[in-house]
Short mmCIF file of C-alpha atoms and ligand atoms in Angstrom, two decimals:
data_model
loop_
_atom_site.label_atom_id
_atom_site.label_comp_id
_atom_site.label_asym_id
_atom_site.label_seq_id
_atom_site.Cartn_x
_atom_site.Cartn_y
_atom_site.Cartn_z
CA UNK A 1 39.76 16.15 1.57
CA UNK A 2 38.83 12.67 2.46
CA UNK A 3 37.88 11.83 6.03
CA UNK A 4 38.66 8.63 7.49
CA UNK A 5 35.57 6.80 8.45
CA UNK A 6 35.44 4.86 11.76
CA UNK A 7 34.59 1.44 10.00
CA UNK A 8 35.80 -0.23 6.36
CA UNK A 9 34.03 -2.57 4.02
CA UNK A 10 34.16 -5.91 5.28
CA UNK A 11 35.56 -4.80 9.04
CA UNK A 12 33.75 -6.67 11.60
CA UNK A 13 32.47 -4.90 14.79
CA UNK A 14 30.43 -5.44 17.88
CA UNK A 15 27.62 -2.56 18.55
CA UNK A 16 24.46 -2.14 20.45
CA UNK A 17 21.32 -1.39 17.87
CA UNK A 18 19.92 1.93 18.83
CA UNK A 19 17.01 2.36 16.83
CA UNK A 20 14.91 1.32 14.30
CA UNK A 21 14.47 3.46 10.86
CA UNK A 22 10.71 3.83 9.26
CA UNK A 23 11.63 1.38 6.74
CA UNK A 24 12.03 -1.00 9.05
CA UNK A 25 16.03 -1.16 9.54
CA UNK A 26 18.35 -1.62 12.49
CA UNK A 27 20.36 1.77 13.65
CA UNK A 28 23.85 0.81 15.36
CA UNK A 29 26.76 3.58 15.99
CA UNK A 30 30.44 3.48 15.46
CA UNK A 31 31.79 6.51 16.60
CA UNK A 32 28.45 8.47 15.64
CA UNK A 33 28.46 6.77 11.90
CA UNK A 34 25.28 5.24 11.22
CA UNK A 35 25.37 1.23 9.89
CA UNK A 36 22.07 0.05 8.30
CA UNK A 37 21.33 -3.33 9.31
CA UNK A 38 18.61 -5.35 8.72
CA UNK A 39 16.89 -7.92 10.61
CA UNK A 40 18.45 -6.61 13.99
CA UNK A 41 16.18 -4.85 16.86
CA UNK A 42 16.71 -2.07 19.20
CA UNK A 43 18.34 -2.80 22.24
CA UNK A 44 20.40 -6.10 20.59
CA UNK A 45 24.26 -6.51 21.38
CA UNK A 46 25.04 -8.05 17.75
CA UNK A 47 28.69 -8.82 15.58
CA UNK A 48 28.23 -6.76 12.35
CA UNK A 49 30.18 -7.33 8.96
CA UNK A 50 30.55 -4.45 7.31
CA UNK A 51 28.60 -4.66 3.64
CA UNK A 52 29.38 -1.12 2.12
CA UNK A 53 29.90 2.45 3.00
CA UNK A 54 29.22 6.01 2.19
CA UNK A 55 30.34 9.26 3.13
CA UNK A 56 27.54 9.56 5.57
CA UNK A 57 26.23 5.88 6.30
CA UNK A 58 26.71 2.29 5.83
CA UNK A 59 25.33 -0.73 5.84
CA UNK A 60 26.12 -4.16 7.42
CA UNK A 61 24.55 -7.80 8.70
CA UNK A 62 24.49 -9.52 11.35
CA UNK A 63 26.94 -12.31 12.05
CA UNK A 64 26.09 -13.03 15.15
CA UNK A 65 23.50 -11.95 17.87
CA UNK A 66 25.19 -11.53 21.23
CA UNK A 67 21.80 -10.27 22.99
CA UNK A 68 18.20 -10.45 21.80
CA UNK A 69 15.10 -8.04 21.92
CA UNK A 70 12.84 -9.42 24.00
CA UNK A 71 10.59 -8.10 21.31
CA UNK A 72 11.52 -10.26 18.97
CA UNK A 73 9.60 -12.80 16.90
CA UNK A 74 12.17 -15.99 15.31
CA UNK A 75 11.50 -15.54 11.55
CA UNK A 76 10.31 -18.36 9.51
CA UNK A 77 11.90 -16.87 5.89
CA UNK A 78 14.08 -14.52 5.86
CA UNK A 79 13.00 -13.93 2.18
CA UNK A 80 9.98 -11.85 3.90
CA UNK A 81 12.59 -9.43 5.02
CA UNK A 82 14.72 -9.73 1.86
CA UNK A 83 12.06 -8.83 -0.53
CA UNK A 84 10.55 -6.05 2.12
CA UNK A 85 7.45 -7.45 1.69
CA UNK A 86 7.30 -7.86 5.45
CA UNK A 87 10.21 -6.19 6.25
CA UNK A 88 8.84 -6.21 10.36
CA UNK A 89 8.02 -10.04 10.41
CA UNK A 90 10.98 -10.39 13.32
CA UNK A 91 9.14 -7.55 15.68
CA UNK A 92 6.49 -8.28 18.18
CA UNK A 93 3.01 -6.94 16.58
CA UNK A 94 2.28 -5.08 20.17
CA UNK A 95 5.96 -3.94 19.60
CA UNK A 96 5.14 -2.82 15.96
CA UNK A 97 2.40 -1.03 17.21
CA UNK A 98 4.02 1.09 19.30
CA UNK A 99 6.48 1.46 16.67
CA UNK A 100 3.99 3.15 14.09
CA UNK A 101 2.66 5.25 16.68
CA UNK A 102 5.90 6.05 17.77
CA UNK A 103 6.39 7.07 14.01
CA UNK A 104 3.76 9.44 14.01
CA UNK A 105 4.70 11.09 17.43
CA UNK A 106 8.08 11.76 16.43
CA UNK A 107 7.29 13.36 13.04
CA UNK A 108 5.16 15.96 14.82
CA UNK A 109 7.07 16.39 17.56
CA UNK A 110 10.43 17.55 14.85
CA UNK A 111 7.74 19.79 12.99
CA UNK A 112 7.04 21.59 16.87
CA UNK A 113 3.48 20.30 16.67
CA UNK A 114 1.92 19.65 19.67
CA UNK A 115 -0.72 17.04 18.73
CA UNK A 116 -1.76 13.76 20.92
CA UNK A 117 -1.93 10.71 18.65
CA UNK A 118 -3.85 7.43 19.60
CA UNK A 119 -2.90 3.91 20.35
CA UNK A 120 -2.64 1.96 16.49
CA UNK A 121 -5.90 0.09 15.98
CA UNK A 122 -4.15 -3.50 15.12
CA UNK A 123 -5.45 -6.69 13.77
CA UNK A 124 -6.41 -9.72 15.84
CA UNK A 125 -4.77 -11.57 13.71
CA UNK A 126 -2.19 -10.02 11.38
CA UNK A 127 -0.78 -12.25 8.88
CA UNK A 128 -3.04 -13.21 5.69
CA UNK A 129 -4.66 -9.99 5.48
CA UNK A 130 -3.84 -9.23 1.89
CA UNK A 131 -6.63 -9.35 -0.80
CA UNK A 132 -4.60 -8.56 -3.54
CA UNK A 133 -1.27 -9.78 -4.59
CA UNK A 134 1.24 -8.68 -7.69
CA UNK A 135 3.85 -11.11 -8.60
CA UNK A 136 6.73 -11.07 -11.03
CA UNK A 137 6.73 -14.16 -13.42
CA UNK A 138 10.23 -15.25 -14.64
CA UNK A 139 12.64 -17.82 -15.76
CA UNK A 140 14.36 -19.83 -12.81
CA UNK A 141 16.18 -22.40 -13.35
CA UNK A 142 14.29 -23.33 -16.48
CA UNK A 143 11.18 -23.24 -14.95
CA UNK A 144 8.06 -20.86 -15.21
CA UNK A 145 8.26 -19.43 -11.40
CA UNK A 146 6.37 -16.44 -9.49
CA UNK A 147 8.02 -14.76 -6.77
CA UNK A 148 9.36 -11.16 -5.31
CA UNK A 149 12.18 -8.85 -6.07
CA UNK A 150 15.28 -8.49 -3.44
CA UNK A 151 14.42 -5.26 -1.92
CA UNK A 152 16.08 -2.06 -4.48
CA UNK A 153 17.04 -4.74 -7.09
CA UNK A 154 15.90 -7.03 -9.76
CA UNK A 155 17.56 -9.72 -8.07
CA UNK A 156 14.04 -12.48 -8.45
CA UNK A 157 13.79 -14.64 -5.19
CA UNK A 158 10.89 -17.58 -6.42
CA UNK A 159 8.26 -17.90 -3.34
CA UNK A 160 5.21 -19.89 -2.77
CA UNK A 161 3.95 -18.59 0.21
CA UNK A 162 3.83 -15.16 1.37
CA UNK A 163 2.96 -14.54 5.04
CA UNK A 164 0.25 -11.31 4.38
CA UNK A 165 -1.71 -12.11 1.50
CA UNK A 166 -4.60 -14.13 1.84
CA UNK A 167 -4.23 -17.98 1.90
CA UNK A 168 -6.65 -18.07 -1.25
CA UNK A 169 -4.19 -15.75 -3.07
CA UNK A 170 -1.23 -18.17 -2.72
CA UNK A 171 -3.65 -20.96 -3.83
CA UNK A 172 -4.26 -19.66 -6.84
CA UNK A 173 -1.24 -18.28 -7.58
CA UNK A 174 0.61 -21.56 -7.51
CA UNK A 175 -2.20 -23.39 -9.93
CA UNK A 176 -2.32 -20.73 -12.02
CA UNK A 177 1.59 -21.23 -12.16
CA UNK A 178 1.45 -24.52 -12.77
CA UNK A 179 -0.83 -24.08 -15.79
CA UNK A 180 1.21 -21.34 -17.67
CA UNK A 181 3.80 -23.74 -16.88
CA UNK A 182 1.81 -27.22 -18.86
CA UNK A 183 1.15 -24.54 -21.41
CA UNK A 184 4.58 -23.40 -22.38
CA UNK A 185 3.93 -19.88 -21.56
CA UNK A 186 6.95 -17.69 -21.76
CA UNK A 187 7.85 -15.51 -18.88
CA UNK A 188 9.58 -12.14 -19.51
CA UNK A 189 13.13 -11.36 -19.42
CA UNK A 190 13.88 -8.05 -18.40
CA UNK A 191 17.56 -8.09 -19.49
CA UNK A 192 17.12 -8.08 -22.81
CA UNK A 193 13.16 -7.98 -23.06
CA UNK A 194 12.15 -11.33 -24.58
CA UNK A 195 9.44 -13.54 -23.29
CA UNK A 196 5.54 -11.68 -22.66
CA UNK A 197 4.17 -12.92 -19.01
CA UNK A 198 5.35 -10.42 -17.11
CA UNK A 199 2.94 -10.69 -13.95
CA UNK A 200 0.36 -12.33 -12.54
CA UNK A 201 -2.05 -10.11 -10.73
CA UNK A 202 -5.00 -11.49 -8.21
CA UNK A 203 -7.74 -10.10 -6.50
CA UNK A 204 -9.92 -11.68 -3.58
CA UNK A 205 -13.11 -10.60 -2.28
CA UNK A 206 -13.45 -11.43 1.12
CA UNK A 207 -16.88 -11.44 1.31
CA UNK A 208 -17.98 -12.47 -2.01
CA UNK A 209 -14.98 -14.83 -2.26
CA UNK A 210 -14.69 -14.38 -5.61
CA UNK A 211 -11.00 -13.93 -7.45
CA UNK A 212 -10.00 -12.12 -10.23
CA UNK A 213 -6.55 -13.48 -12.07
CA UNK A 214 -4.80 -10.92 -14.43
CA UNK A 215 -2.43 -12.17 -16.59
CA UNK A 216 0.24 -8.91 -17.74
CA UNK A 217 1.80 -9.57 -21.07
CA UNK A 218 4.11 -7.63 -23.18
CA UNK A 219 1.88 -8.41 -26.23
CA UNK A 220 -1.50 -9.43 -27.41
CA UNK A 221 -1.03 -12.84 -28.22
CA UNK A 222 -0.53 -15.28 -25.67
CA UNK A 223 0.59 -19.14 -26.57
CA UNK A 224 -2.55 -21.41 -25.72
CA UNK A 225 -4.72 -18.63 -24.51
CA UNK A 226 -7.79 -20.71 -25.02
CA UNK A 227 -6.55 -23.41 -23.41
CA UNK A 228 -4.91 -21.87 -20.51
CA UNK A 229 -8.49 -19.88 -19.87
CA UNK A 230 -10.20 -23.30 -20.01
CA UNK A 231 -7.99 -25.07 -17.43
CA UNK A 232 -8.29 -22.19 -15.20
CA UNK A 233 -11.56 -22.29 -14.99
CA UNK A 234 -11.98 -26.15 -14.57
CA UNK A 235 -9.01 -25.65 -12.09
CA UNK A 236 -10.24 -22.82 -10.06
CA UNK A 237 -13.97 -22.39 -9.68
CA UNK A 238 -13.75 -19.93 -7.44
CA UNK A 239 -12.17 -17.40 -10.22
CA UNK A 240 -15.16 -15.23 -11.75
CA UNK A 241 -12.95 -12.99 -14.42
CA UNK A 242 -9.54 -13.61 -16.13
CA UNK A 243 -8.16 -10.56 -17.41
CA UNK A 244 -5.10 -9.85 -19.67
CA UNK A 245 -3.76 -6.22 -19.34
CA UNK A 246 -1.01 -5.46 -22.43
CA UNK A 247 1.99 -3.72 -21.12
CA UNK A 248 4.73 -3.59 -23.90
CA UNK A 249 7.11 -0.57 -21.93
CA UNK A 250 10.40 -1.48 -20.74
CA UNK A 251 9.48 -0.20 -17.32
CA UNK A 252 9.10 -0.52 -13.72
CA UNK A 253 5.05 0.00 -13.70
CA UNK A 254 3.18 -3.07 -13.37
CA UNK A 255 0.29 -2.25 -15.74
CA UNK A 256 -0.72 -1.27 -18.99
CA UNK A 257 -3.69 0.56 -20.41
CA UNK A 258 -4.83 -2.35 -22.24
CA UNK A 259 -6.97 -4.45 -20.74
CA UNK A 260 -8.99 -7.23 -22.18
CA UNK A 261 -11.32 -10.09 -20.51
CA UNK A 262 -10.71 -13.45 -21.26
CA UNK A 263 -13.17 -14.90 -19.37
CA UNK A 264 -16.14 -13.87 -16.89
CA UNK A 265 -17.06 -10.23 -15.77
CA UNK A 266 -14.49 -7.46 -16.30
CA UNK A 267 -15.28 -6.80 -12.37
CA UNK A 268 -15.10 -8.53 -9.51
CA UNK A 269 -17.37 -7.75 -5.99
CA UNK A 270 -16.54 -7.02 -2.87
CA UNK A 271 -18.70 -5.25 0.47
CA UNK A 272 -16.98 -3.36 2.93
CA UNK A 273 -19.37 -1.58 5.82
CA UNK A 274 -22.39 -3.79 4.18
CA UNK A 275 -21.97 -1.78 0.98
CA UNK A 276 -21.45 -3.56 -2.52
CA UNK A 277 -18.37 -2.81 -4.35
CA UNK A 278 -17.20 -3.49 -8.05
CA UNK A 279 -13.53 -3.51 -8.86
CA UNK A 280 -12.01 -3.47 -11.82
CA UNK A 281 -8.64 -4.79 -12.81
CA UNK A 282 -6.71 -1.04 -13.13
CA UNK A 283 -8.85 0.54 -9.68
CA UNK A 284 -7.12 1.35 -6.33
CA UNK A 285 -8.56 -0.91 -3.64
CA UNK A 286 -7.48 -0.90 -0.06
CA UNK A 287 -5.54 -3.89 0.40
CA UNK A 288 -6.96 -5.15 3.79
CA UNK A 289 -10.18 -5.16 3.90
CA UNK A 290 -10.97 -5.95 7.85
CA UNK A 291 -9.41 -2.81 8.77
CA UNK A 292 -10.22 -0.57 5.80
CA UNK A 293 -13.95 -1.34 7.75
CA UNK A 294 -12.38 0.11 10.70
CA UNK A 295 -10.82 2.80 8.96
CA UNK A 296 -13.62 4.08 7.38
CA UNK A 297 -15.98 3.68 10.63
CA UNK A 298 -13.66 5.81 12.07
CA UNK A 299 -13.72 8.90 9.00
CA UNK A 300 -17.72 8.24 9.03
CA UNK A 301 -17.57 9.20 12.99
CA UNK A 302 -15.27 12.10 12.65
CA UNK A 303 -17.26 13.60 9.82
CA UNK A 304 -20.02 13.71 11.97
CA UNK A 305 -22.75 13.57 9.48
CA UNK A 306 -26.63 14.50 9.83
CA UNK A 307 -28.18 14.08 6.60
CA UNK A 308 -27.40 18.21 5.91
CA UNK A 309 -24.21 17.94 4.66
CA UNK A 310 -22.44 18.68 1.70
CA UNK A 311 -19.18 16.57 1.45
CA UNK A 312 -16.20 16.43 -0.70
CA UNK A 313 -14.44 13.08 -1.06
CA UNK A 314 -11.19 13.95 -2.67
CA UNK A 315 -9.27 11.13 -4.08
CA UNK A 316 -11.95 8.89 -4.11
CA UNK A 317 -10.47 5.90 -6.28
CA UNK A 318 -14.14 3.42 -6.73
CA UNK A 319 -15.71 5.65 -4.39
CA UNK A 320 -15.89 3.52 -1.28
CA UNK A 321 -15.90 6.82 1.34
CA UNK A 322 -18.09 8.69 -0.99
CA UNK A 323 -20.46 5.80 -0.85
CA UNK A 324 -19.95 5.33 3.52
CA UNK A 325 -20.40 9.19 3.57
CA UNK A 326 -23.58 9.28 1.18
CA UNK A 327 -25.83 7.24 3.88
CA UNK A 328 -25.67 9.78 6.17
CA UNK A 329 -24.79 13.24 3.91
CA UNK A 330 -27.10 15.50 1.79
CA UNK A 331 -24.83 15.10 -1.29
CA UNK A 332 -21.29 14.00 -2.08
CA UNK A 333 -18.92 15.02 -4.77
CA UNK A 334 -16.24 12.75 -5.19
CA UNK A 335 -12.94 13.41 -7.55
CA UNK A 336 -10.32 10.71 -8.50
CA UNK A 337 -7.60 11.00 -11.64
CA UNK A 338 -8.28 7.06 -12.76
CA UNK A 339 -10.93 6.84 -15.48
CA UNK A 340 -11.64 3.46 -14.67
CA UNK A 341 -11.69 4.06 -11.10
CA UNK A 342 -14.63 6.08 -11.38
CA UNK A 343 -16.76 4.36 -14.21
CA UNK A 344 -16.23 1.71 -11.11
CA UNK A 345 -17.61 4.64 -8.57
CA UNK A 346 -20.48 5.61 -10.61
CA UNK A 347 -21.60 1.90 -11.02
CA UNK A 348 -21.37 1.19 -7.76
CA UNK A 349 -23.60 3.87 -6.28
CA UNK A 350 -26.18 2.90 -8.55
CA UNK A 351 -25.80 -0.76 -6.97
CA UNK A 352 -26.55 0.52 -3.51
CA UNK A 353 -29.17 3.05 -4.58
CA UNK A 354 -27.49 5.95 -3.62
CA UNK A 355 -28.47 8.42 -5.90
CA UNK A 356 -26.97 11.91 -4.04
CA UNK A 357 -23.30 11.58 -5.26
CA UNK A 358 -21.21 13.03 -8.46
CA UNK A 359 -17.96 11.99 -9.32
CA UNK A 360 -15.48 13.51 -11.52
CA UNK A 361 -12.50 12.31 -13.01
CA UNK A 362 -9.66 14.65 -12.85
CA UNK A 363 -6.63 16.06 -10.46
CA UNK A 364 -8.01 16.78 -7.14
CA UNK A 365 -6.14 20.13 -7.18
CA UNK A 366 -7.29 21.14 -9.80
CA UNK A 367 -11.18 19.75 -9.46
CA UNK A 368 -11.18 21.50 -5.68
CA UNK A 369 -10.25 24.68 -7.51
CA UNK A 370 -12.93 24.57 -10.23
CA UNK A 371 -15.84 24.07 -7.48
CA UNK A 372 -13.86 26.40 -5.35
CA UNK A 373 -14.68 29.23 -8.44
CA UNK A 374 -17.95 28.07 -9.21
CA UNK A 375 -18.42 29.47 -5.47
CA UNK A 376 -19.09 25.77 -3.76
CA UNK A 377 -19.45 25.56 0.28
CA UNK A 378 -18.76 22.30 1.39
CA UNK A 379 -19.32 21.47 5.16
CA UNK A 380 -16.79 18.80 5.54
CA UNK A 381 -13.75 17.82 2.68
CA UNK A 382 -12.20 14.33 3.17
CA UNK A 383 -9.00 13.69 1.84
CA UNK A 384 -6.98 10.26 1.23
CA UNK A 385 -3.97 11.17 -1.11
CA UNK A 386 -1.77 8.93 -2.21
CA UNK A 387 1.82 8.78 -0.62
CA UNK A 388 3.35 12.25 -1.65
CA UNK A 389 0.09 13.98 0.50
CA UNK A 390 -1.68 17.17 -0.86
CA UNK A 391 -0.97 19.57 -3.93
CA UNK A 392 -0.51 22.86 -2.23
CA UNK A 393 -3.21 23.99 -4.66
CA UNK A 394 -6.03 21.41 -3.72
CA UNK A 395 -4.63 23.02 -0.03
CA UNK A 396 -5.57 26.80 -1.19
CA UNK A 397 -8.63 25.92 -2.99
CA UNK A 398 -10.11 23.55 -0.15
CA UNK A 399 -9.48 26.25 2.32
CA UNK A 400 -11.05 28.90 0.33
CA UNK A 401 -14.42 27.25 0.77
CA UNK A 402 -14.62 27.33 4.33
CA UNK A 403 -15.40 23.45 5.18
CA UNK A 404 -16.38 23.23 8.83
CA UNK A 405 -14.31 19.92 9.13
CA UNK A 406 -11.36 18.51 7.03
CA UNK A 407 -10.61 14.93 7.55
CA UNK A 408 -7.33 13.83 6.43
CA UNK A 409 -6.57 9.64 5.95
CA UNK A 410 -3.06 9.61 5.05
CA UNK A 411 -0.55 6.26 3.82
CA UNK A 412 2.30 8.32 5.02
CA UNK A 413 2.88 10.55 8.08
CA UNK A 414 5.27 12.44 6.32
CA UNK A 415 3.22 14.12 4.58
CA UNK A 416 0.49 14.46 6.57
CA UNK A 417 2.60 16.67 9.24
CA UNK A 418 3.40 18.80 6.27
CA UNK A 419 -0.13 19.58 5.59
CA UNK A 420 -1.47 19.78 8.29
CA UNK A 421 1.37 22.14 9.22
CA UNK A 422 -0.11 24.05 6.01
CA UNK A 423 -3.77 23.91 6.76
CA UNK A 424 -2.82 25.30 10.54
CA UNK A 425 -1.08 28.23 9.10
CA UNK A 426 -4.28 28.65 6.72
CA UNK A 427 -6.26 29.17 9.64
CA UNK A 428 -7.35 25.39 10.44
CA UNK A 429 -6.54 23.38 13.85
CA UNK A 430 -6.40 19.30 14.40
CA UNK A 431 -9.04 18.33 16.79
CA UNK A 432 -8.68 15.51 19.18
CA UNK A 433 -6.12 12.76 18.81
CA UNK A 434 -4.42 11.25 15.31
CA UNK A 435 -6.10 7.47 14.73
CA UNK A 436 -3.46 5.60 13.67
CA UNK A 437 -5.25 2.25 11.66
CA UNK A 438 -2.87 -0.57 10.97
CA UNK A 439 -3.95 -1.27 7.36
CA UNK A 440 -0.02 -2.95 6.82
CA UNK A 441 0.72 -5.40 9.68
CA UNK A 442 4.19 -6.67 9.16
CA UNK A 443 5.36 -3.72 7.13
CA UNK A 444 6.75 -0.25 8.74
CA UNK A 445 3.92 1.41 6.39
CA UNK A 446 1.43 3.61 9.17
CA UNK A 447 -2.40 4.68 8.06
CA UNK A 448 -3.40 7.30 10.43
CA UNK A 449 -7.02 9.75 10.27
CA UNK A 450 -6.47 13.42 11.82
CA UNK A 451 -9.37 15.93 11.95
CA UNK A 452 -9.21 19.75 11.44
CA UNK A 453 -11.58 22.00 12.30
CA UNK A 454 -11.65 25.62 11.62
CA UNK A 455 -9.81 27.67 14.62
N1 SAH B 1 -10.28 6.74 -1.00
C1 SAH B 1 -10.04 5.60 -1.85
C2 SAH B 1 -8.75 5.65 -2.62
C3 SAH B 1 -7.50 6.08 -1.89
S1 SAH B 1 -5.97 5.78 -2.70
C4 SAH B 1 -10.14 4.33 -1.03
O1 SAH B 1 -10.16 4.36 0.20
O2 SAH B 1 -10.21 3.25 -1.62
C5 SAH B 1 -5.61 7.27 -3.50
C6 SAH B 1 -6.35 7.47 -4.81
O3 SAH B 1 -5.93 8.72 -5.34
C7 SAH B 1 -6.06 6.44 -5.89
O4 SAH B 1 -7.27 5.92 -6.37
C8 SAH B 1 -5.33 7.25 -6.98
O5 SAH B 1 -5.65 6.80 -8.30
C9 SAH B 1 -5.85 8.64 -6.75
N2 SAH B 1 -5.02 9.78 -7.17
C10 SAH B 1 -3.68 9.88 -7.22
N3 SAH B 1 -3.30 11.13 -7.54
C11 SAH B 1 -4.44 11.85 -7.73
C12 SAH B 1 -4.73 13.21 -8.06
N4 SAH B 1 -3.75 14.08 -8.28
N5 SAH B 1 -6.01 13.58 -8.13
C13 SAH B 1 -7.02 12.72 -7.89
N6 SAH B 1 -6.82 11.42 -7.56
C14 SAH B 1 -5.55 11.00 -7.48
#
């Protein structure tokens, strides 16, 4: 039987926001039925239109605001919250602060946890942090444009400016536009797959200030390669490797195994902590490289290294941790499943002359349970999985060898709870307060380090 719900499609209705989901969206109530809204705040008196409804939820905008948050910030695009690429651009940053720790609290608090997290360590200043962006190419209005996607759609909104990445990124991005433009490059069409540029990939070191440009085609050949390569250099001096990387799939993942340099090194160089990094085009890279610092100070200081050690870095994409933890470990084993991430890793120890680390390419889960048979004993195991956490085997198999101290950076608090609801049954207890590190100002995305010892 059908139940009537409390509001239609297209109804408009006064509410009170309530809360404010993780991705960043407005709660309001009618009759207990949850609306969606974006762009509205906790604590605002707002008139909704109704957009669409399901059995359970719906979603709706705001028409008109009858009361503000005092924590909120007038936005200057609204694309930023359109695209979700800074979906929190209308909250106070102290406010999105608390919000991310707030995050964290809650998710251990519904899992019965009873585990005190820190205040977010935030960003002076938290715009133009990015140092790497990936932009769709397309058609608009008959022109060769870069831009975003509307959030869950292939709706392409054409931008200039973006407020995160880093003013050098949107720089580049708009001559490098212009050029593929002169050049009569032809961007893809997704509809019915015609056209090759697909997207335009950059890469800033903030140090070194050099910038990689990737250029991600459908096939080899590009119209006026040459020519394009030679204007971006004369353009852009500051760009020290143009790379094309071949994707011909009809799919949602931006790159391709095929990458080829057009021009310059196949790396670029970064330091983070006063260590030397080289990053190739396919590698993982944090994306903010101020706070990654911070972020990895803070897993150096939990591991508590004296020069004994033997560490595990699991998930160790170029092997930035591994190469922080070496200074001040006997040896480090690192594991990561990108090849090219760790030909990166290997060459980049031997640039700082650290000679006591190994890395493997494989599955963590499984790697952890190969040393775990060949009878390994590391004293601490650092972890820093990608969003869907720990495989409950890399869980077993890292328990099994009795590390002293686990540290655990996690993108997503989710999943974190969950394991370190697993590692507690295993035996295992967090120690001290959660670090939340705001790696993603402007977004609802929270980076937080926990520590577990053995109880
Ligand atoms: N610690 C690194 C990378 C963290 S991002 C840094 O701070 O830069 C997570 C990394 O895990 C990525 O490099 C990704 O390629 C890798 N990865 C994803 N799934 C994996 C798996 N099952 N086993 C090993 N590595 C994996």
């Amino acid at each position: 039987m059908k139940t009537k719900l409390p509001v239609m499609k297209n109804q408009e209705v006064t509410a009170t926001i309530q809360d404010l989901t993780y991705q960043g969206m407005g709660v309001a109530k009618i009759d207990d039925y949850p609306l969606f809204v974006e762009n509205a705040l906790p604590g605002e008196e707002v008139k909704l239109h109704v957009l669409k409804t399901n059995k359970n939820f719906g979603y709706a905008k705001v028409v008109e605001f009858l009361k503000k948050s005092p924590d909120r910030v007038e936005i200057t695009g609204k694309e930023y919250t359109q695209t979700g690429i800074a979906p929190l651009q209308h909250l106070k940053y102290a406010a999105q602060l608390k919000f991310k720790k707030q995050q964290v609290e809650n998710l251990l608090h519904k899992a019965h946890l009873n585990i005190p997290v820190g205040d977010v360590l935030g960003m002076e200043n938290p715009y133009n942090y990015r140092n790497k962006a990936q932009v769709p190419v397309r058609l608009y209005q008959g022109e060769l444009q870069t831009g975003f996607f509307r959030k869950n759609s292939h709706h392409f909104i054409p931008m200039t400016d973006s407020l995160i990445q880093a003013k050098k990124i949107n720089e580049i991005i708009q001559k490098v536009q212009a050029i593929l433009q002169e050049y009569g490059v032809e961007p893809y069409n997704e509809e019915n797959q015609t056209g090759n540029l697909r997207n335009l990939m950059v890469r800033y070191g903030f140090y070194s200030q050099e910038v990689m440009v990737v250029l991600i085609t459908k096939t080899k050949k590009i119209k006026n390669k040459l020519a394009i390569v030679e204007k971006i250099k004369a353009t852009c001096p500051e760009v020290t490797s143009i790379i094309q990387n071949i994707n011909p799939e009809n799919t949602n993942v931006i790159m391709g195994d095929k990458t080829i340099v057009l021009a310059g090194r196949d790396v670029i160089y970064d330091s983070l902590n006063g260590l030397k990094f080289a990053i190739s085009a396919n590698s993982f890279y944090q994306v903010n490289p101020l706070q990654t610092e911070k972020l990895y100070q803070a897993v150096i200081e939990k591991a508590g290294l004296t020069g004994k050690e033997t560490v595990i870095d699991a998930y160790c994409g170029i092997g930035t941790i591994s190469l922080n933890l070496a200074k001040a470990a006997k040896k480090v084993y690192g594991v990561e499943i990108v090849p090219a991430a760790i030909a990166d890793a290997k060459k980049n120890a031997e640039l700082n002359h650290l000679d006591n680390v190994v890395f493997e390419v494989g599955k963590a889960e499984d790697q952890m349970a190969q040393w775990q048979a060949q009878g390994m004993h590391p004293d601490v195991i650092v972890v820093d999985p990608p969003r869907k956490g720990l495989d409950e085997q890399f869980i077993t198999s890292a328990v099994k060898t009795e590390p002293k101290k686990i540290v655990y950076v996690s993108c997503n608090p989710a999943t974190m709870v969950r394991d370190i609801q697993r590692f507690i049954d295993l035996g295992y207890q967090v120690e001290g307060e959660i670090l939340p590190v705001d790696q993603f100002p402007q977004t609802p995305h929270v980076e937080s380090v926990a520590v577990l010892v053995k109880s």
